[in-house]
Amino acid sequence: MNYWLMKSEPDVFSYDDLVEKGKAEWDGVRNHAAQGHMKAMRKGDLSIFYHSNIGVEAVGIMEIVEEAAPDSTDDTGKWIAVHVAPHKKLDRSVTLKVMKADSALADMVMLRQSRLSVSPLTQQQFEHIVALSKA
């Protein structure tokens, strides 16, 4: 299993929106590095759902339920999307400030490449964020 962190602006699409829909296409990603990460995703992988711009915090866990396929919002056929489903809302959110201050997360890709909307996590990083949500 692989682990990921995927960002969405909560005023555009929030974790609660995902829960309400039950399943959604993770579309609109137009960065080549982020697209590469999405192409590497496999059904059953887990991702931290991160609210960007507003809140700047990890709020939930979602599961990759369908692997890379053409992005329905792309008329060029150049970009892909994956489908995700809610897995579990975190007990409490984990803010960017908390993640930046935690040495166990110092090598997290998102902290080094903050503009990247989809990034990998190690299993240890994923589990540490989940543990921080329970602290």
PDB file of N, CA, C and O in Angstrom, residues 53-124:
ATOM      1  N   ASN A  53      -5.217  26.581   1.706  1.00  0.00           N
ATOM      2  CA  ASN A  53      -5.605  27.998   1.659  1.00  0.00           C
ATOM      3  C   ASN A  53      -6.504  28.435   2.812  1.00  0.00           C
ATOM      4  O   ASN A  53      -6.252  29.449   3.430  1.00  0.00           O
ATOM      5  N   ILE A  54      -7.559  27.716   3.100  1.00  0.00           N
ATOM      6  CA  ILE A  54      -8.446  28.025   4.225  1.00  0.00           C
ATOM      7  C   ILE A  54      -8.309  26.878   5.221  1.00  0.00           C
ATOM      8  O   ILE A  54      -8.595  25.738   4.890  1.00  0.00           O
ATOM      9  N   GLY A  55      -7.873  27.169   6.419  1.00  0.00           N
ATOM     10  CA  GLY A  55      -7.704  26.120   7.412  1.00  0.00           C
ATOM     11  C   GLY A  55      -6.295  25.556   7.450  1.00  0.00           C
ATOM     12  O   GLY A  55      -5.743  25.335   8.496  1.00  0.00           O
ATOM     13  N   VAL A  56      -5.708  25.323   6.276  1.00  0.00           N
ATOM     14  CA  VAL A  56      -4.391  24.701   6.119  1.00  0.00           C
ATOM     15  C   VAL A  56      -4.164  23.608   7.165  1.00  0.00           C
ATOM     16  O   VAL A  56      -3.354  23.729   8.063  1.00  0.00           O
ATOM     17  N   GLU A  57      -4.895  22.495   6.968  1.00  0.00           N
ATOM     18  CA  GLU A  57      -4.865  21.416   7.950  1.00  0.00           C
ATOM     19  C   GLU A  57      -5.289  20.095   7.330  1.00  0.00           C
ATOM     20  O   GLU A  57      -6.075  20.065   6.385  1.00  0.00           O
ATOM     21  N   ALA A  58      -4.748  19.022   7.872  1.00  0.00           N
ATOM     22  CA  ALA A  58      -5.169  17.669   7.517  1.00  0.00           C
ATOM     23  C   ALA A  58      -6.463  17.394   8.268  1.00  0.00           C
ATOM     24  O   ALA A  58      -6.534  17.611   9.478  1.00  0.00           O
ATOM     25  N   VAL A  59      -7.490  16.933   7.554  1.00  0.00           N
ATOM     26  CA  VAL A  59      -8.803  16.769   8.185  1.00  0.00           C
ATOM     27  C   VAL A  59      -9.391  15.368   8.075  1.00  0.00           C
ATOM     28  O   VAL A  59     -10.307  15.031   8.825  1.00  0.00           O
ATOM     29  N   GLY A  60      -8.897  14.571   7.141  1.00  0.00           N
ATOM     30  CA  GLY A  60      -9.493  13.258   6.966  1.00  0.00           C
ATOM     31  C   GLY A  60      -8.591  12.314   6.198  1.00  0.00           C
ATOM     32  O   GLY A  60      -7.503  12.685   5.748  1.00  0.00           O
ATOM     33  N   ILE A  61      -9.079  11.094   6.059  1.00  0.00           N
ATOM     34  CA  ILE A  61      -8.394  10.062   5.290  1.00  0.00           C
ATOM     35  C   ILE A  61      -9.359   9.608   4.208  1.00  0.00           C
ATOM     36  O   ILE A  61     -10.548   9.402   4.466  1.00  0.00           O
ATOM     37  N   MET A  62      -8.828   9.480   3.002  1.00  0.00           N
ATOM     38  CA  MET A  62      -9.653   8.944   1.925  1.00  0.00           C
ATOM     39  C   MET A  62      -8.924   7.785   1.275  1.00  0.00           C
ATOM     40  O   MET A  62      -7.716   7.620   1.431  1.00  0.00           O
ATOM     41  N   GLU A  63      -9.693   6.976   0.568  1.00  0.00           N
ATOM     42  CA  GLU A  63      -9.156   5.796  -0.098  1.00  0.00           C
ATOM     43  C   GLU A  63      -9.232   5.993  -1.600  1.00  0.00           C
ATOM     44  O   GLU A  63     -10.209   6.530  -2.116  1.00  0.00           O
ATOM     45  N   ILE A  64      -8.203   5.551  -2.300  1.00  0.00           N
ATOM     46  CA  ILE A  64      -8.224   5.553  -3.754  1.00  0.00           C
ATOM     47  C   ILE A  64      -9.093   4.357  -4.164  1.00  0.00           C
ATOM     48  O   ILE A  64      -8.782   3.216  -3.829  1.00  0.00           O
ATOM     49  N   VAL A  65     -10.197   4.635  -4.856  1.00  0.00           N
ATOM     50  CA  VAL A  65     -11.124   3.563  -5.230  1.00  0.00           C
ATOM     51  C   VAL A  65     -11.099   3.257  -6.728  1.00  0.00           C
ATOM     52  O   VAL A  65     -11.600   2.214  -7.142  1.00  0.00           O
ATOM     53  N   GLU A  66     -10.540   4.175  -7.531  1.00  0.00           N
ATOM     54  CA  GLU A  66     -10.342   3.923  -8.960  1.00  0.00           C
ATOM     55  C   GLU A  66      -9.034   4.574  -9.365  1.00  0.00           C
ATOM     56  O   GLU A  66      -8.777   5.727  -9.030  1.00  0.00           O
ATOM     57  N   GLU A  67      -8.230   3.817 -10.091  1.00  0.00           N
ATOM     58  CA  GLU A  67      -6.916   4.306 -10.507  1.00  0.00           C
ATOM     59  C   GLU A  67      -7.031   5.287 -11.666  1.00  0.00           C
ATOM     60  O   GLU A  67      -8.123   5.547 -12.168  1.00  0.00           O
ATOM     61  N   ALA A  68      -5.891   5.808 -12.091  1.00  0.00           N
ATOM     62  CA  ALA A  68      -5.809   6.859 -13.109  1.00  0.00           C
ATOM     63  C   ALA A  68      -6.645   6.552 -14.345  1.00  0.00           C
ATOM     64  O   ALA A  68      -6.584   5.466 -14.906  1.00  0.00           O
ATOM     65  N   ALA A  69      -7.408   7.563 -14.740  1.00  0.00           N
ATOM     66  CA  ALA A  69      -8.253   7.515 -15.934  1.00  0.00           C
ATOM     67  C   ALA A  69      -8.339   8.945 -16.460  1.00  0.00           C
ATOM     68  O   ALA A  69      -7.995   9.891 -15.745  1.00  0.00           O
ATOM     69  N   PRO A  70      -8.798   9.146 -17.678  1.00  0.00           N
ATOM     70  CA  PRO A  70      -8.901  10.512 -18.195  1.00  0.00           C
ATOM     71  C   PRO A  70      -9.705  11.428 -17.259  1.00  0.00           C
ATOM     72  O   PRO A  70     -10.720  11.024 -16.696  1.00  0.00           O
ATOM     73  N   ASP A  71      -9.212  12.636 -17.091  1.00  0.00           N
ATOM     74  CA  ASP A  71      -9.859  13.657 -16.257  1.00  0.00           C
ATOM     75  C   ASP A  71     -11.056  14.220 -17.021  1.00  0.00           C
ATOM     76  O   ASP A  71     -10.899  14.761 -18.118  1.00  0.00           O
ATOM     77  N   SER A  72     -12.235  14.094 -16.452  1.00  0.00           N
ATOM     78  CA  SER A  72     -13.457  14.541 -17.133  1.00  0.00           C
ATOM     79  C   SER A  72     -13.510  16.056 -17.337  1.00  0.00           C
ATOM     80  O   SER A  72     -14.321  16.541 -18.125  1.00  0.00           O
ATOM     81  N   THR A  73     -12.653  16.809 -16.640  1.00  0.00           N
ATOM     82  CA  THR A  73     -12.654  18.268 -16.793  1.00  0.00           C
ATOM     83  C   THR A  73     -11.635  18.734 -17.829  1.00  0.00           C
ATOM     84  O   THR A  73     -11.461  19.939 -18.027  1.00  0.00           O
ATOM     85  N   ASP A  74     -10.959  17.797 -18.482  1.00  0.00           N
ATOM     86  CA  ASP A  74      -9.901  18.134 -19.431  1.00  0.00           C
ATOM     87  C   ASP A  74     -10.335  17.801 -20.853  1.00  0.00           C
ATOM     88  O   ASP A  74     -10.462  16.629 -21.212  1.00  0.00           O
ATOM     89  N   ASP A  75     -10.537  18.822 -21.661  1.00  0.00           N
ATOM     90  CA  ASP A  75     -10.942  18.624 -23.055  1.00  0.00           C
ATOM     91  C   ASP A  75      -9.790  18.185 -23.957  1.00  0.00           C
ATOM     92  O   ASP A  75     -10.017  17.713 -25.069  1.00  0.00           O
ATOM     93  N   THR A  76      -8.553  18.316 -23.481  1.00  0.00           N
ATOM     94  CA  THR A  76      -7.395  17.980 -24.312  1.00  0.00           C
ATOM     95  C   THR A  76      -7.038  16.498 -24.265  1.00  0.00           C
ATOM     96  O   THR A  76      -6.317  16.015 -25.127  1.00  0.00           O
ATOM     97  N   GLY A  77      -7.502  15.799 -23.226  1.00  0.00           N
ATOM     98  CA  GLY A  77      -7.147  14.391 -23.061  1.00  0.00           C
ATOM     99  C   GLY A  77      -5.747  14.185 -22.523  1.00  0.00           C
ATOM    100  O   GLY A  77      -5.244  13.065 -22.466  1.00  0.00           O
ATOM    101  N   LYS A  78      -5.120  15.250 -22.073  1.00  0.00           N
ATOM    102  CA  LYS A  78      -3.733  15.205 -21.595  1.00  0.00           C
ATOM    103  C   LYS A  78      -3.632  14.787 -20.128  1.00  0.00           C
ATOM    104  O   LYS A  78      -2.645  14.199 -19.715  1.00  0.00           O
ATOM    105  N   TRP A  79      -4.633  15.105 -19.322  1.00  0.00           N
ATOM    106  CA  TRP A  79      -4.546  14.945 -17.871  1.00  0.00           C
ATOM    107  C   TRP A  79      -5.392  13.783 -17.369  1.00  0.00           C
ATOM    108  O   TRP A  79      -6.381  13.413 -17.979  1.00  0.00           O
ATOM    109  N   ILE A  80      -4.970  13.246 -16.223  1.00  0.00           N
ATOM    110  CA  ILE A  80      -5.702  12.118 -15.613  1.00  0.00           C
ATOM    111  C   ILE A  80      -6.284  12.543 -14.262  1.00  0.00           C
ATOM    112  O   ILE A  80      -5.922  13.577 -13.705  1.00  0.00           O
ATOM    113  N   ALA A  81      -7.171  11.700 -13.769  1.00  0.00           N
ATOM    114  CA  ALA A  81      -7.778  11.874 -12.445  1.00  0.00           C
ATOM    115  C   ALA A  81      -7.871  10.497 -11.800  1.00  0.00           C
ATOM    116  O   ALA A  81      -7.749   9.471 -12.480  1.00  0.00           O
ATOM    117  N   VAL A  82      -8.079  10.480 -10.506  1.00  0.00           N
ATOM    118  CA  VAL A  82      -8.378   9.239  -9.781  1.00  0.00           C
ATOM    119  C   VAL A  82      -9.713   9.454  -9.075  1.00  0.00           C
ATOM    120  O   VAL A  82     -10.189  10.586  -8.947  1.00  0.00           O
ATOM    121  N   HIS A  83     -10.313   8.375  -8.632  1.00  0.00           N
ATOM    122  CA  HIS A  83     -11.539   8.484  -7.835  1.00  0.00           C
ATOM    123  C   HIS A  83     -11.225   8.111  -6.397  1.00  0.00           C
ATOM    124  O   HIS A  83     -10.459   7.172  -6.148  1.00  0.00           O
ATOM    125  N   VAL A  84     -11.808   8.866  -5.491  1.00  0.00           N
ATOM    126  CA  VAL A  84     -11.561   8.691  -4.059  1.00  0.00           C
ATOM    127  C   VAL A  84     -12.877   8.556  -3.320  1.00  0.00           C
ATOM    128  O   VAL A  84     -13.928   8.985  -3.795  1.00  0.00           O
ATOM    129  N   ALA A  85     -12.801   7.959  -2.143  1.00  0.00           N
ATOM    130  CA  ALA A  85     -13.956   7.824  -1.255  1.00  0.00           C
ATOM    131  C   ALA A  85     -13.499   8.127   0.166  1.00  0.00           C
ATOM    132  O   ALA A  85     -12.339   7.883   0.512  1.00  0.00           O
ATOM    133  N   PRO A  86     -14.404   8.645   0.982  1.00  0.00           N
ATOM    134  CA  PRO A  86     -14.015   8.916   2.368  1.00  0.00           C
ATOM    135  C   PRO A  86     -13.713   7.613   3.095  1.00  0.00           C
ATOM    136  O   PRO A  86     -14.374   6.599   2.883  1.00  0.00           O
ATOM    137  N   HIS A  87     -12.704   7.661   3.934  1.00  0.00           N
ATOM    138  CA  HIS A  87     -12.324   6.493   4.735  1.00  0.00           C
ATOM    139  C   HIS A  87     -12.604   6.765   6.216  1.00  0.00           C
ATOM    140  O   HIS A  87     -13.245   5.972   6.880  1.00  0.00           O
ATOM    141  N   LYS A  88     -12.128   7.932   6.702  1.00  0.00           N
ATOM    142  CA  LYS A  88     -12.326   8.283   8.105  1.00  0.00           C
ATOM    143  C   LYS A  88     -11.979   9.751   8.301  1.00  0.00           C
ATOM    144  O   LYS A  88     -10.960  10.221   7.805  1.00  0.00           O
ATOM    145  N   LYS A  89     -12.831  10.454   9.016  1.00  0.00           N
ATOM    146  CA  LYS A  89     -12.498  11.819   9.394  1.00  0.00           C
ATOM    147  C   LYS A  89     -11.503  11.739  10.556  1.00  0.00           C
ATOM    148  O   LYS A  89     -11.637  10.887  11.443  1.00  0.00           O
ATOM    149  N   LEU A  90     -10.485  12.578  10.535  1.00  0.00           N
ATOM    150  CA  LEU A  90      -9.534  12.582  11.646  1.00  0.00           C
ATOM    151  C   LEU A  90     -10.249  13.038  12.918  1.00  0.00           C
ATOM    152  O   LEU A  90     -11.165  13.863  12.864  1.00  0.00           O
ATOM    153  N   ASP A  91      -9.819  12.509  14.059  1.00  0.00           N
ATOM    154  CA  ASP A  91     -10.435  12.865  15.340  1.00  0.00           C
ATOM    155  C   ASP A  91     -10.390  14.375  15.567  1.00  0.00           C
ATOM    156  O   ASP A  91     -11.330  14.964  16.073  1.00  0.00           O
ATOM    157  N   ARG A  92      -9.273  14.975  15.185  1.00  0.00           N
ATOM    158  CA  ARG A  92      -9.161  16.437  15.175  1.00  0.00           C
ATOM    159  C   ARG A  92      -8.177  16.787  14.070  1.00  0.00           C
ATOM    160  O   ARG A  92      -7.314  15.982  13.711  1.00  0.00           O
ATOM    161  N   SER A  93      -8.308  17.967  13.527  1.00  0.00           N
ATOM    162  CA  SER A  93      -7.433  18.359  12.425  1.00  0.00           C
ATOM    163  C   SER A  93      -5.994  18.532  12.912  1.00  0.00           C
ATOM    164  O   SER A  93      -5.746  18.791  14.090  1.00  0.00           O
ATOM    165  N   VAL A  94      -5.063  18.378  11.969  1.00  0.00           N
ATOM    166  CA  VAL A  94      -3.644  18.578  12.243  1.00  0.00           C
ATOM    167  C   VAL A  94      -3.201  19.736  11.350  1.00  0.00           C
ATOM    168  O   VAL A  94      -3.189  19.614  10.126  1.00  0.00           O
ATOM    169  N   THR A  95      -2.856  20.845  11.973  1.00  0.00           N
ATOM    170  CA  THR A  95      -2.540  22.054  11.217  1.00  0.00           C
ATOM    171  C   THR A  95      -1.159  21.995  10.578  1.00  0.00           C
ATOM    172  O   THR A  95      -0.277  21.244  11.018  1.00  0.00           O
ATOM    173  N   LEU A  96      -0.987  22.812   9.562  1.00  0.00           N
ATOM    174  CA  LEU A  96       0.311  22.940   8.917  1.00  0.00           C
ATOM    175  C   LEU A  96       1.366  23.362   9.935  1.00  0.00           C
ATOM    176  O   LEU A  96       2.488  22.855   9.920  1.00  0.00           O
ATOM    177  N   LYS A  97       1.004  24.256  10.827  1.00  0.00           N
ATOM    178  CA  LYS A  97       1.940  24.729  11.856  1.00  0.00           C
ATOM    179  C   LYS A  97       2.445  23.560  12.710  1.00  0.00           C
ATOM    180  O   LYS A  97       3.641  23.449  12.985  1.00  0.00           O
ATOM    181  N   VAL A  98       1.549  22.665  13.104  1.00  0.00           N
ATOM    182  CA  VAL A  98       1.929  21.492  13.901  1.00  0.00           C
ATOM    183  C   VAL A  98       2.839  20.574  13.084  1.00  0.00           C
ATOM    184  O   VAL A  98       3.854  20.084  13.585  1.00  0.00           O
ATOM    185  N   MET A  99       2.500  20.356  11.816  1.00  0.00           N
ATOM    186  CA  MET A  99       3.321  19.479  10.977  1.00  0.00           C
ATOM    187  C   MET A  99       4.722  20.062  10.778  1.00  0.00           C
ATOM    188  O   MET A  99       5.714  19.331  10.848  1.00  0.00           O
ATOM    189  N   LYS A 100       4.812  21.366  10.526  1.00  0.00           N
ATOM    190  CA  LYS A 100       6.120  22.004  10.321  1.00  0.00           C
ATOM    191  C   LYS A 100       6.990  21.938  11.569  1.00  0.00           C
ATOM    192  O   LYS A 100       8.206  21.855  11.473  1.00  0.00           O
ATOM    193  N   ALA A 101       6.368  21.961  12.743  1.00  0.00           N
ATOM    194  CA  ALA A 101       7.112  21.964  14.002  1.00  0.00           C
ATOM    195  C   ALA A 101       7.530  20.561  14.449  1.00  0.00           C
ATOM    196  O   ALA A 101       8.306  20.423  15.396  1.00  0.00           O
ATOM    197  N   ASP A 102       7.039  19.535  13.775  1.00  0.00           N
ATOM    198  CA  ASP A 102       7.288  18.156  14.200  1.00  0.00           C
ATOM    199  C   ASP A 102       8.464  17.561  13.428  1.00  0.00           C
ATOM    200  O   ASP A 102       8.391  17.379  12.209  1.00  0.00           O
ATOM    201  N   SER A 103       9.543  17.237  14.118  1.00  0.00           N
ATOM    202  CA  SER A 103      10.745  16.711  13.463  1.00  0.00           C
ATOM    203  C   SER A 103      10.493  15.385  12.752  1.00  0.00           C
ATOM    204  O   SER A 103      11.189  15.061  11.785  1.00  0.00           O
ATOM    205  N   ALA A 104       9.507  14.627  13.183  1.00  0.00           N
ATOM    206  CA  ALA A 104       9.194  13.348  12.534  1.00  0.00           C
ATOM    207  C   ALA A 104       8.655  13.562  11.115  1.00  0.00           C
ATOM    208  O   ALA A 104       8.645  12.626  10.311  1.00  0.00           O
ATOM    209  N   LEU A 105       8.215  14.781  10.810  1.00  0.00           N
ATOM    210  CA  LEU A 105       7.663  15.086   9.487  1.00  0.00           C
ATOM    211  C   LEU A 105       8.571  15.993   8.662  1.00  0.00           C
ATOM    212  O   LEU A 105       8.185  16.459   7.588  1.00  0.00           O
ATOM    213  N   ALA A 106       9.784  16.220   9.134  1.00  0.00           N
ATOM    214  CA  ALA A 106      10.692  17.171   8.491  1.00  0.00           C
ATOM    215  C   ALA A 106      10.966  16.848   7.024  1.00  0.00           C
ATOM    216  O   ALA A 106      11.171  17.762   6.217  1.00  0.00           O
ATOM    217  N   ASP A 107      10.962  15.585   6.659  1.00  0.00           N
ATOM    218  CA  ASP A 107      11.251  15.198   5.277  1.00  0.00           C
ATOM    219  C   ASP A 107      10.003  15.022   4.415  1.00  0.00           C
ATOM    220  O   ASP A 107      10.093  14.542   3.283  1.00  0.00           O
ATOM    221  N   MET A 108       8.862  15.407   4.923  1.00  0.00           N
ATOM    222  CA  MET A 108       7.616  15.253   4.183  1.00  0.00           C
ATOM    223  C   MET A 108       7.661  16.109   2.907  1.00  0.00           C
ATOM    224  O   MET A 108       7.989  17.289   2.957  1.00  0.00           O
ATOM    225  N   VAL A 109       7.337  15.502   1.777  1.00  0.00           N
ATOM    226  CA  VAL A 109       7.419  16.190   0.486  1.00  0.00           C
ATOM    227  C   VAL A 109       6.607  17.481   0.497  1.00  0.00           C
ATOM    228  O   VAL A 109       7.069  18.518   0.017  1.00  0.00           O
ATOM    229  N   MET A 110       5.417  17.459   1.051  1.00  0.00           N
ATOM    230  CA  MET A 110       4.576  18.659   1.044  1.00  0.00           C
ATOM    231  C   MET A 110       5.248  19.836   1.742  1.00  0.00           C
ATOM    232  O   MET A 110       5.037  20.978   1.356  1.00  0.00           O
ATOM    233  N   LEU A 111       6.043  19.580   2.748  1.00  0.00           N
ATOM    234  CA  LEU A 111       6.707  20.665   3.465  1.00  0.00           C
ATOM    235  C   LEU A 111       7.882  21.235   2.671  1.00  0.00           C
ATOM    236  O   LEU A 111       8.272  22.374   2.877  1.00  0.00           O
ATOM    237  N   ARG A 112       8.430  20.430   1.762  1.00  0.00           N
ATOM    238  CA  ARG A 112       9.537  20.900   0.928  1.00  0.00           C
ATOM    239  C   ARG A 112       9.049  21.482  -0.400  1.00  0.00           C
ATOM    240  O   ARG A 112       9.707  22.330  -0.984  1.00  0.00           O
ATOM    241  N   GLN A 113       7.911  21.004  -0.878  1.00  0.00           N
ATOM    242  CA  GLN A 113       7.321  21.472  -2.138  1.00  0.00           C
ATOM    243  C   GLN A 113       5.882  21.867  -1.862  1.00  0.00           C
ATOM    244  O   GLN A 113       4.936  21.175  -2.245  1.00  0.00           O
ATOM    245  N   SER A 114       5.707  22.989  -1.201  1.00  0.00           N
ATOM    246  CA  SER A 114       4.398  23.371  -0.664  1.00  0.00           C
ATOM    247  C   SER A 114       3.341  23.638  -1.728  1.00  0.00           C
ATOM    248  O   SER A 114       2.154  23.574  -1.438  1.00  0.00           O
ATOM    249  N   ARG A 115       3.738  23.921  -2.958  1.00  0.00           N
ATOM    250  CA  ARG A 115       2.750  24.215  -4.000  1.00  0.00           C
ATOM    251  C   ARG A 115       2.206  22.943  -4.655  1.00  0.00           C
ATOM    252  O   ARG A 115       1.257  23.001  -5.421  1.00  0.00           O
ATOM    253  N   LEU A 116       2.802  21.799  -4.353  1.00  0.00           N
ATOM    254  CA  LEU A 116       2.381  20.535  -4.948  1.00  0.00           C
ATOM    255  C   LEU A 116       1.069  20.060  -4.318  1.00  0.00           C
ATOM    256  O   LEU A 116       0.985  19.905  -3.107  1.00  0.00           O
ATOM    257  N   SER A 117       0.056  19.813  -5.138  1.00  0.00           N
ATOM    258  CA  SER A 117      -1.261  19.465  -4.607  1.00  0.00           C
ATOM    259  C   SER A 117      -1.442  17.983  -4.301  1.00  0.00           C
ATOM    260  O   SER A 117      -2.363  17.604  -3.583  1.00  0.00           O
ATOM    261  N   VAL A 118      -0.572  17.145  -4.837  1.00  0.00           N
ATOM    262  CA  VAL A 118      -0.615  15.706  -4.583  1.00  0.00           C
ATOM    263  C   VAL A 118       0.824  15.273  -4.328  1.00  0.00           C
ATOM    264  O   VAL A 118       1.691  15.486  -5.172  1.00  0.00           O
ATOM    265  N   SER A 119       1.054  14.676  -3.161  1.00  0.00           N
ATOM    266  CA  SER A 119       2.417  14.268  -2.829  1.00  0.00           C
ATOM    267  C   SER A 119       2.415  12.955  -2.056  1.00  0.00           C
ATOM    268  O   SER A 119       1.444  12.617  -1.388  1.00  0.00           O
ATOM    269  N   PRO A 120       3.525  12.213  -2.151  1.00  0.00           N
ATOM    270  CA  PRO A 120       3.615  10.948  -1.427  1.00  0.00           C
ATOM    271  C   PRO A 120       3.925  11.168   0.050  1.00  0.00           C
ATOM    272  O   PRO A 120       4.516  12.180   0.428  1.00  0.00           O
ATOM    273  N   LEU A 121       3.520  10.212   0.841  1.00  0.00           N
ATOM    274  CA  LEU A 121       3.888  10.144   2.260  1.00  0.00           C
ATOM    275  C   LEU A 121       4.495   8.774   2.495  1.00  0.00           C
ATOM    276  O   LEU A 121       4.101   7.796   1.859  1.00  0.00           O
ATOM    277  N   THR A 122       5.412   8.683   3.431  1.00  0.00           N
ATOM    278  CA  THR A 122       5.853   7.364   3.874  1.00  0.00           C
ATOM    279  C   THR A 122       4.769   6.813   4.804  1.00  0.00           C
ATOM    280  O   THR A 122       3.926   7.564   5.317  1.00  0.00           O
ATOM    281  N   GLN A 123       4.803   5.522   5.033  1.00  0.00           N
ATOM    282  CA  GLN A 123       3.852   4.930   5.970  1.00  0.00           C
ATOM    283  C   GLN A 123       4.018   5.561   7.351  1.00  0.00           C
ATOM    284  O   GLN A 123       3.027   5.854   8.033  1.00  0.00           O
ATOM    285  N   GLN A 124       5.266   5.823   7.747  1.00  0.00           N
ATOM    286  CA  GLN A 124       5.533   6.419   9.056  1.00  0.00           C
ATOM    287  C   GLN A 124       4.947   7.835   9.145  1.00  0.00           C
ATOM    288  O   GLN A 124       4.373   8.210  10.171  1.00  0.00           O
TER     289      GLN A 124
END
